XYZ file of C-alpha atoms in Angstrom:
613
model
C -0.234 -0.313 0.024
C 1.525 3.423 -0.698
C 1.604 6.865 1.333
C 3.315 7.637 4.920
C 2.805 5.773 7.290
C 1.476 8.870 10.033
C 3.533 9.602 13.315
C 0.469 9.485 15.297
C 0.438 5.687 14.418
C 3.522 5.307 15.534
C 3.770 6.271 18.543
C 0.488 4.311 19.477
C 2.228 1.546 18.055
C 5.166 1.380 20.515
C 2.798 2.584 23.257
C 1.122 -0.150 22.613
C 4.514 -2.762 22.572
C 6.832 -3.763 24.720
C 10.523 -4.328 23.509
C 10.729 -6.657 26.103
C 8.829 -9.610 24.910
C 10.361 -8.168 20.972
C 13.885 -8.394 21.996
C 12.546 -12.242 24.538
C 11.240 -13.888 21.412
C 14.959 -13.541 19.886
C 17.452 -12.977 22.543
C 18.229 -15.069 25.439
C 17.442 -12.534 28.283
C 17.803 -12.440 32.269
C 16.405 -10.151 34.802
C 18.677 -8.120 36.313
C 17.113 -5.605 38.549
C 14.875 -3.108 37.019
C 15.971 -4.292 33.694
C 16.908 -6.933 31.307
C 20.085 -8.187 30.086
C 21.794 -10.794 27.517
C 24.690 -11.101 24.684
C 24.264 -8.752 22.606
C 22.902 -10.205 18.707
C 24.589 -8.180 17.218
C 28.156 -8.640 17.941
C 30.211 -11.485 19.640
C 30.579 -10.940 23.773
C 30.937 -14.169 26.620
C 29.287 -11.790 28.827
C 26.194 -10.061 29.085
C 26.656 -6.095 27.924
C 22.686 -5.885 26.314
C 19.960 -4.733 28.223
C 16.221 -4.025 27.964
C 14.506 -1.774 29.499
C 10.594 -2.302 30.524
C 10.292 1.084 32.454
C 11.711 3.529 29.162
C 10.480 0.413 26.597
C 13.791 0.862 25.089
C 17.720 -1.441 24.648
C 20.958 -1.630 24.359
C 24.260 -2.582 23.861
C 27.659 -1.030 26.211
C 29.620 -3.211 24.109
C 28.847 -1.943 20.185
C 26.694 0.807 21.066
C 23.942 -0.120 19.379
C 20.244 0.975 20.666
C 16.648 2.017 19.884
C 13.338 0.862 20.099
C 11.320 -2.055 19.537
C 11.241 -0.753 15.467
C 14.438 -0.184 15.677
C 15.389 -3.614 16.907
C 12.958 -5.507 14.332
C 15.090 -3.480 11.499
C 18.350 -4.264 12.561
C 17.851 -8.082 14.037
C 15.522 -9.077 11.310
C 16.520 -7.062 8.611
C 13.394 -5.100 7.411
C 12.830 -2.122 5.744
C 11.162 0.903 8.129
C 7.328 -0.349 6.266
C 7.953 -3.547 7.133
C 9.049 -3.392 11.187
C 6.031 -1.281 11.264
C 3.276 -3.667 9.343
C 5.148 -6.801 11.388
C 4.436 -5.273 14.599
C 0.247 -4.217 14.059
C 0.193 -7.268 12.287
C 1.178 -8.630 16.046
C -1.839 -6.535 17.388
C -4.537 -7.298 14.511
C -4.069 -3.908 13.463
C -4.055 -2.368 9.993
C -1.909 -0.077 9.275
C -2.947 3.426 8.082
C -0.907 5.784 4.946
C -1.248 8.538 4.219
C -1.715 10.098 0.623
C -2.534 6.814 -0.487
C -4.499 8.192 -3.404
C -1.167 9.492 -5.347
C -1.682 8.198 -8.313
C 2.346 7.488 -9.158
C 2.580 5.381 -5.479
C 0.129 3.408 -6.770
C 1.310 2.633 -9.497
C 4.670 2.001 -7.854
C 3.289 -0.805 -5.556
C 1.236 -2.186 -8.342
C 4.556 -2.621 -10.293
C 6.738 -4.257 -7.125
C 3.877 -6.816 -7.070
C 4.261 -7.261 -10.181
C 7.928 -7.883 -10.395
C 7.691 -10.601 -7.222
C 4.196 -12.410 -9.146
C 6.277 -12.597 -11.836
C 9.746 -13.754 -10.655
C 8.026 -16.096 -8.830
C 5.584 -17.435 -11.224
C 8.958 -17.932 -13.434
C 10.957 -19.924 -10.506
C 8.028 -22.426 -10.842
C 8.398 -22.560 -14.225
C 11.960 -24.127 -14.144
C 11.196 -26.019 -10.744
C 8.476 -27.651 -12.706
C 11.135 -27.725 -16.024
C 13.288 -29.927 -13.921
C 11.739 -32.110 -13.042
C 9.822 -33.524 -16.994
C 11.677 -35.008 -19.678
C 13.541 -31.960 -21.107
C 15.503 -31.232 -17.401
C 17.386 -35.051 -17.864
C 20.778 -33.427 -18.408
C 20.387 -30.924 -15.610
C 19.512 -34.067 -13.228
C 21.944 -36.232 -14.407
C 25.057 -32.735 -14.228
C 23.090 -31.823 -10.082
C 23.458 -35.875 -9.226
C 27.145 -36.028 -10.235
C 27.526 -32.830 -8.207
C 26.562 -34.758 -5.298
C 23.487 -32.892 -4.684
C 20.172 -34.598 -2.606
C 16.647 -33.730 -3.529
C 16.126 -32.371 -0.328
C 19.231 -29.946 -1.340
C 17.493 -29.268 -4.755
C 14.291 -28.431 -3.058
C 15.319 -25.957 -0.475
C 17.304 -23.967 -2.507
C 14.780 -24.274 -5.752
C 16.724 -25.028 -8.193
C 15.225 -25.188 -11.535
C 15.933 -25.774 -15.387
C 15.541 -23.310 -18.418
C 15.258 -25.707 -21.566
C 16.642 -25.440 -24.483
C 14.590 -23.307 -26.426
C 14.678 -19.237 -27.176
C 11.507 -18.605 -25.939
C 9.908 -21.327 -23.553
C 9.556 -19.461 -20.989
C 8.471 -16.047 -22.895
C 5.449 -18.562 -24.123
C 4.362 -19.477 -20.557
C 4.758 -16.188 -19.300
C 3.208 -14.367 -22.348
C -0.425 -16.906 -21.568
C -0.585 -15.645 -18.496
C -1.108 -12.021 -19.474
C 2.505 -10.576 -18.716
C 4.100 -8.549 -21.821
C 7.481 -8.846 -23.173
C 8.181 -5.371 -21.984
C 7.915 -6.377 -18.383
C 10.051 -9.625 -19.064
C 12.900 -7.352 -20.071
C 12.326 -5.276 -17.496
C 13.041 -7.640 -14.968
C 15.518 -9.529 -16.834
C 13.701 -12.598 -18.145
C 14.254 -11.436 -22.087
C 16.648 -10.203 -24.091
C 15.907 -7.368 -26.367
C 17.633 -7.124 -29.945
C 17.827 -3.262 -30.823
C 18.638 -4.412 -34.374
C 15.937 -7.095 -35.256
C 13.238 -6.009 -32.140
C 13.359 -9.295 -31.727
C 13.007 -10.603 -27.598
C 14.207 -13.894 -26.693
C 14.786 -16.390 -23.086
C 17.556 -14.525 -21.914
C 17.894 -18.226 -19.437
C 18.294 -21.422 -22.260
C 19.920 -24.710 -21.608
C 21.118 -23.601 -17.629
C 20.693 -24.950 -14.901
C 18.524 -22.654 -12.168
C 19.225 -21.100 -9.082
C 16.819 -18.821 -7.491
C 17.625 -15.522 -5.864
C 16.150 -14.815 -2.986
C 15.345 -11.142 -0.772
C 14.863 -11.033 3.165
C 11.566 -12.648 2.649
C 12.406 -15.719 0.808
C 11.201 -14.352 -2.532
C 12.855 -14.507 -5.553
C 14.413 -11.217 -7.296
C 16.385 -12.427 -9.890
C 18.444 -15.514 -11.661
C 21.583 -17.114 -11.615
C 21.788 -19.847 -14.628
C 24.829 -22.890 -15.209
C 24.759 -23.939 -18.642
C 24.995 -27.440 -19.410
C 26.319 -26.989 -22.892
C 29.682 -25.042 -24.138
C 27.971 -22.246 -24.415
C 29.513 -18.771 -22.910
C 29.215 -17.750 -19.927
C 29.725 -20.710 -18.004
C 27.861 -18.965 -15.037
C 25.247 -16.078 -16.057
C 23.037 -13.864 -13.753
C 19.999 -11.529 -14.306
C 20.992 -7.647 -15.017
C 19.900 -5.279 -12.383
C 16.606 -4.711 -12.250
C 14.158 -2.506 -10.251
C 13.777 -5.260 -7.515
C 17.785 -6.759 -8.250
C 20.644 -4.810 -6.785
C 24.123 -7.323 -7.494
C 26.003 -4.603 -4.697
C 23.394 -5.083 -2.217
C 22.336 -9.295 -2.878
C 23.871 -11.715 -1.498
C 22.669 -15.696 -3.197
C 22.404 -18.639 0.468
C 21.801 -15.512 3.292
C 17.972 -16.553 2.816
C 18.858 -20.081 3.193
C 21.146 -19.562 5.772
C 19.365 -18.077 8.437
C 16.346 -20.430 7.571
C 18.730 -23.701 8.133
C 19.835 -21.792 11.653
C 18.798 -18.589 13.628
C 21.575 -18.106 15.655
C 24.233 -17.768 13.050
C 27.302 -16.850 14.515
C 29.428 -16.966 11.692
C 29.004 -16.030 7.826
C 31.096 -17.603 4.902
C 31.470 -15.509 2.195
C 32.609 -17.947 -1.120
C 32.669 -16.891 -4.863
C 29.765 -18.808 -6.740
C 26.203 -20.186 -5.939
C 26.919 -24.084 -6.520
C 30.022 -23.196 -3.903
C 27.225 -22.502 -1.452
C 25.037 -25.194 -2.337
C 27.550 -27.923 -2.135
C 28.361 -26.714 0.973
C 25.354 -26.956 1.966
C 25.181 -30.929 1.067
C 27.809 -30.976 3.493
C 26.022 -29.738 6.346
C 27.508 -26.168 6.445
C 24.879 -24.248 6.144
C 26.252 -20.853 6.530
C 28.007 -19.635 3.216
C 26.638 -16.961 0.913
C 28.374 -15.668 -2.358
C 28.323 -12.165 -3.849
C 26.888 -12.149 -7.303
C 29.358 -11.312 -9.933
C 30.492 -7.974 -7.993
C 33.070 -7.333 -5.405
C 32.233 -7.010 -1.898
C 30.427 -3.745 -1.166
C 29.596 -1.954 2.104
C 26.217 -3.253 1.755
C 27.090 -6.964 1.599
C 28.888 -6.116 4.640
C 26.175 -4.168 6.766
C 23.888 -7.388 6.002
C 26.663 -9.721 7.678
C 27.776 -7.891 10.167
C 24.030 -7.006 11.211
C 23.427 -10.781 11.002
C 27.349 -11.857 12.349
C 29.671 -11.351 13.954
C 32.369 -12.960 12.341
C 32.933 -13.226 8.668
C 35.511 -14.768 6.523
C 36.335 -14.618 2.929
C 36.745 -17.786 0.541
C 39.208 -17.137 -1.619
C 41.281 -18.751 -4.377
C 45.522 -19.365 -3.444
C 46.651 -17.704 -6.869
C 46.920 -14.340 -7.807
C 43.922 -13.327 -8.715
C 42.859 -14.844 -5.358
C 45.355 -12.386 -3.174
C 44.168 -9.457 -5.185
C 40.456 -9.889 -4.872
C 41.232 -10.194 -0.711
C 43.245 -7.296 -1.042
C 39.959 -5.447 -2.570
C 38.078 -7.107 0.534
C 39.907 -6.059 3.005
C 40.057 -2.429 2.180
C 36.651 -2.052 1.489
C 36.015 -3.979 5.164
C 38.227 -1.864 7.282
C 36.093 1.231 8.014
C 33.274 -1.382 9.339
C 35.974 -2.842 11.957
C 34.329 -2.132 15.264
C 35.343 -3.595 18.503
C 33.473 -7.105 18.139
C 33.561 -7.810 14.698
C 35.600 -9.879 13.135
C 36.932 -11.289 10.280
C 39.500 -13.754 8.291
C 40.736 -14.347 5.292
C 40.747 -18.212 3.896
C 42.953 -18.897 0.604
C 42.473 -22.715 -0.760
C 44.947 -24.820 -2.297
C 45.313 -23.440 -5.539
C 43.050 -25.460 -8.092
C 40.390 -26.009 -5.649
C 37.296 -24.124 -5.207
C 34.824 -24.735 -1.923
C 33.222 -26.795 -3.818
C 36.155 -29.225 -4.653
C 37.642 -28.586 -1.736
C 34.696 -30.309 0.827
C 34.306 -33.158 -1.702
C 37.880 -34.203 -1.158
C 38.201 -33.233 2.433
C 34.822 -33.679 3.934
C 33.406 -31.080 6.126
C 35.484 -31.912 8.981
C 38.560 -31.208 7.374
C 36.832 -27.598 5.537
C 35.423 -26.273 8.671
C 38.886 -26.953 10.237
C 40.087 -24.876 7.889
C 37.834 -21.820 8.166
C 39.105 -21.495 12.014
C 42.349 -21.652 11.183
C 42.197 -18.958 8.928
C 44.106 -16.185 8.710
C 43.049 -12.708 11.130
C 42.477 -9.380 9.442
C 45.620 -8.481 11.465
C 47.676 -11.325 9.934
C 46.547 -10.907 6.676
C 46.994 -6.799 6.646
C 50.477 -6.905 8.082
C 51.108 -10.104 5.662
C 50.031 -7.918 2.979
C 52.114 -4.492 3.897
C 55.568 -6.905 4.500
C 55.150 -8.694 0.962
C 58.165 -8.261 -0.906
C 59.796 -6.048 1.728
C 62.836 -6.766 3.881
C 62.323 -5.578 7.333
C 65.742 -5.611 8.069
C 65.956 -2.812 5.640
C 65.240 1.209 7.449
C 64.220 2.419 3.772
C 61.865 -1.151 3.712
C 60.190 -0.932 7.018
C 59.478 2.780 6.544
C 57.468 1.537 3.543
C 56.104 -1.229 5.569
C 54.973 1.011 8.234
C 53.152 3.225 5.972
C 51.361 0.901 4.066
C 49.849 -0.295 7.221
C 49.310 3.228 8.966
C 47.165 4.377 5.240
C 44.785 1.310 6.199
C 44.778 2.135 9.930
C 43.065 5.288 8.664
C 40.635 3.966 7.232
C 40.011 1.838 10.580
C 36.945 2.893 13.193
C 38.653 4.169 16.911
C 38.677 1.105 19.144
C 40.240 -1.165 20.660
C 41.833 -3.054 17.459
C 43.138 -0.056 15.853
C 44.812 0.356 19.317
C 46.007 -2.962 19.292
C 47.496 -3.039 15.812
C 49.084 0.185 16.570
C 51.186 -1.529 19.294
C 51.973 -3.961 17.046
C 53.224 -1.851 14.772
C 54.750 -0.065 16.976
C 56.782 -3.697 17.988
C 57.550 -4.530 14.368
C 59.520 -1.337 13.621
C 60.744 -0.004 16.823
C 58.626 3.160 16.825
C 57.218 4.395 20.000
C 53.472 3.973 19.376
C 52.627 7.510 20.239
C 54.904 8.538 17.055
C 52.218 6.541 15.309
C 49.459 8.202 16.482
C 50.667 11.467 16.487
C 50.886 10.624 12.326
C 47.468 9.092 12.548
C 46.520 12.052 14.271
C 47.416 14.793 11.102
C 46.505 12.671 8.660
C 42.878 12.610 9.992
C 41.172 15.866 8.305
C 37.726 14.878 8.270
C 35.925 11.753 8.847
C 32.715 13.290 7.632
C 30.852 12.505 4.652
C 31.177 15.622 2.187
C 28.941 18.307 1.702
C 28.978 19.486 -1.640
C 27.908 22.888 -0.534
C 30.060 23.686 1.745
C 32.587 25.952 -0.330
C 29.774 27.456 -2.283
C 28.316 28.329 1.482
C 32.094 29.267 2.572
C 32.287 31.702 -0.176
C 28.751 33.476 -0.069
C 28.635 37.015 1.516
C 29.122 37.404 5.086
C 25.386 38.060 6.439
C 24.440 34.804 4.263
C 22.240 32.754 6.659
C 23.639 34.597 9.396
C 22.035 35.045 12.493
C 22.361 36.527 16.112
C 22.782 32.481 17.389
C 25.977 31.433 15.148
C 27.318 34.803 15.855
C 27.344 34.581 19.344
C 29.682 31.467 18.423
C 26.899 28.332 17.460
C 29.718 27.036 14.609
C 28.947 24.705 12.262
C 32.336 23.283 10.599
C 32.295 23.048 7.394
C 28.748 22.132 6.764
C 27.186 24.395 3.798
C 23.839 26.332 4.461
C 21.789 23.432 3.438
C 23.381 21.027 5.439
C 22.976 23.236 8.122
C 19.492 23.283 7.966
C 19.294 19.843 7.991
C 21.386 19.109 11.010
C 18.668 21.159 12.444
C 15.549 19.009 10.973
C 17.234 15.909 11.772
C 17.532 16.945 15.949
C 14.341 18.491 16.097
C 11.826 17.654 12.867
C 9.498 19.874 14.058
C 11.781 22.752 13.247
C 9.471 21.967 9.509
C 6.800 24.449 10.852
C 9.391 27.012 10.248
C 9.793 26.415 6.832
C 7.543 27.969 3.977
C 5.298 25.685 2.241
C 7.382 25.989 -1.071
C 10.746 24.308 -1.118
C 11.661 26.926 -4.012
C 14.389 28.906 -1.728
C 16.155 24.861 -1.623
C 18.387 24.454 -4.789
C 17.625 20.059 -5.276
C 20.412 19.506 -7.543
C 23.664 20.569 -5.519
C 25.152 18.959 -2.189
C 22.224 18.232 0.381
C 19.363 19.889 -1.850
C 18.150 16.681 -2.711
C 17.941 15.027 0.690
C 16.320 18.594 2.209
C 13.875 17.896 -0.180
C 13.014 14.425 0.772
C 13.453 14.835 4.477
C 11.303 18.017 4.473
C 8.386 16.053 2.513
C 9.080 12.519 4.873
C 8.799 15.312 7.953
C 5.087 17.014 6.505
C 3.573 13.822 5.263
C 4.106 11.840 8.437
C 4.640 14.452 11.224
C 7.396 12.964 12.535
C 8.590 14.522 15.911
C 11.138 12.346 16.511
C 14.261 12.052 14.889
C 15.075 7.502 15.022
C 11.955 7.435 13.003
C 13.014 9.857 10.208
C 16.304 7.899 10.102
C 14.707 4.808 10.025
C 13.023 5.797 6.641
C 16.938 6.095 5.303
C 18.237 3.218 6.676
C 21.380 1.521 5.397
C 21.481 3.973 1.872
C 24.270 6.696 1.666
C 21.444 9.523 2.384
C 20.952 7.454 5.890
C 24.670 7.603 6.620
C 24.422 11.085 5.875
C 21.418 11.803 8.124
C 23.051 9.697 11.027
C 26.075 11.312 10.875
C 24.498 14.678 11.461
C 22.096 13.264 14.081
C 25.981 12.015 16.099
C 27.291 15.585 15.504
C 26.445 18.022 18.488
C 24.181 21.206 18.235
C 25.063 23.779 20.169
C 22.784 25.896 19.438
C 20.286 27.029 22.342
C 17.000 25.798 21.706
C 15.420 28.752 21.410
C 17.688 29.832 18.780
C 16.799 27.464 16.636
C 13.283 28.823 15.105
C 15.362 32.016 14.113
C 18.402 29.940 12.397
C 16.409 27.887 10.277
C 14.300 31.195 8.918
C 17.822 32.502 8.558
C 19.155 29.886 6.721
C 16.311 30.093 5.129
C 17.247 33.920 3.329
C 20.415 32.870 3.020
C 19.502 30.408 0.429
C 16.317 32.308 -1.100
C 19.311 35.317 -1.284
C 22.218 32.821 -3.053
C 18.719 31.688 -5.439
C 17.721 35.079 -6.257
C 21.407 35.874 -7.922
C 20.759 32.892 -10.913
C 19.863 34.065 -14.092
C 16.155 33.592 -15.146
C 17.842 30.573 -18.036
C 19.136 28.891 -14.930
C 16.068 29.181 -12.783
C 14.041 28.604 -15.567
C 15.969 25.039 -16.556
C 16.204 24.003 -12.746
C 12.538 24.209 -12.716
C 11.499 22.590 -16.027
C 14.130 19.676 -15.055
C 12.146 18.855 -12.405
C 8.534 18.505 -13.771
C 10.799 16.482 -16.330
C 11.814 13.856 -13.753
C 8.015 13.595 -13.101
C 8.238 15.807 -9.886
C 4.792 18.070 -8.283
C 5.975 21.355 -8.967
C 3.945 23.374 -6.229
C 1.186 26.479 -7.531
C 3.541 28.820 -6.814
C 6.660 27.448 -9.057
C 4.481 26.432 -11.500
C 3.168 30.135 -11.894
C 7.243 30.993 -11.568
C 7.654 28.310 -14.288
C 4.789 30.376 -16.614
C 6.375 33.671 -15.419
C 9.983 32.310 -16.645
C 8.465 31.249 -19.918
C 7.000 34.336 -20.991
C 9.814 36.307 -20.100
C 12.470 34.354 -21.894
C 10.220 34.492 -25.030
C 11.928 37.716 -25.715
C 15.125 36.397 -26.408
C 16.363 32.501 -26.922
C 13.679 30.302 -26.675
C 14.502 27.681 -23.849
C 14.410 24.306 -25.550
């Protein structure tokens, strides 16, 4: 269902929900005075540092710092988006989730398309499973049997078969009223521009459905049975499938074990399935892409330890180095990463079949920890008895430590670096402090703001010392709104003063729209809407950034920032203003009445000169 969820409903829902009950269904809790305590489900620990307060309806971990209410816990633990977490809590109470603006035709169309995609892909998965069981799937069944896969594993992973025909799936879906255009959009058909012909993307392949956290099919991977290329083929990017976010086998791993402690990341879906056949049910695979931060976020929400499995050849080592670079910023205390390198010529599938599950799991347990791999990579090809090589070694390690969050792990690595090089740890800490210019997400409007007239957006509160560092004008406004969403009432109804094509402009538009639509007063609920996105990281950083301004001065500050942005906006030429408004309409955005009127005025004004395109 489309539309924003009203704040009043969220407040009522949280008031009627017991966070102790929600957490207690997933974490073993014990009464500890007025609170409850247990082992944190978000990082590995031996003694409880995770507390849940029935009085405050809040949870907090003193080890890794996670905290929040029942909604936040469901989002983090069950990997739900904000609306899905609201729906799950509401369903427990037998409530329907109301929506504001549910009559928006564009929102309704988006919802229909999502439902259409789920139905289409599930229908396709059923088609492939049926074909595997038919006579035409004989070769595929023989292949799976040769790979040692049982009927139970084939059924659990939903493995199927795409017939060696150009239009088998296309005809099957067309008969059920699904157009070629929709099949093309979701990666099931290939369209040839030169001939206008469309045909099945997957042909004569063993098919592996790629599922989301709910078990819904969102894409496919296919392993060819003949000599066609490529040997392995994944669905392209679609509105419901993004390779940089999804991990094959993650759903199946969670279904097999709800209390996972470690995840093994391998290269391909056949590796995942083969390990599952041998009882190793904690493996997943990236889908033709390098490891991403989105992948890591998903994994570390689920487990405290991740083991990356690489080939032992040069390409495998290079992939491991790339993974290390990606992992470093996510290594808060309590998380563990290991690197497992297989014998050359082996993959997890072949190795587990040759050595057995116990031997393979022993290899996993003996995999190199991040610290060991980091120092080995920095020392590779260098003679640490030579001063010059020791300097390059130390520089390489320090460059990696710059990307590591502050914490015990960083301190221990600095101490180890000091011992290996003979340089005082304090000297390395000073070098790191000098290199650490700013860890804040970049605000593209900051430079522009600093070059604006001195009084642009300047208020008595700022002159009194409420300083905003490198934030631009829009960034300062977002900073205020994140800390106090009710300040949206001090903004003009129209957002024509806020440039949406530079810096934080587009994000500011979206934040203001959300606050107004939902009536949000709680910053945590606002942040939940952007959870797991780059915009969410930006807003979370602003929320962590201390707001030194007195509460009574914030309203005037907001109005002063709007005035400053309007002055800057007024300096644009009519052509620039016209182009900006026109671009928004062409992008499908609805302009306010004032903006539409201004667009017509600009059109009339520009008719005397060069006509806009």
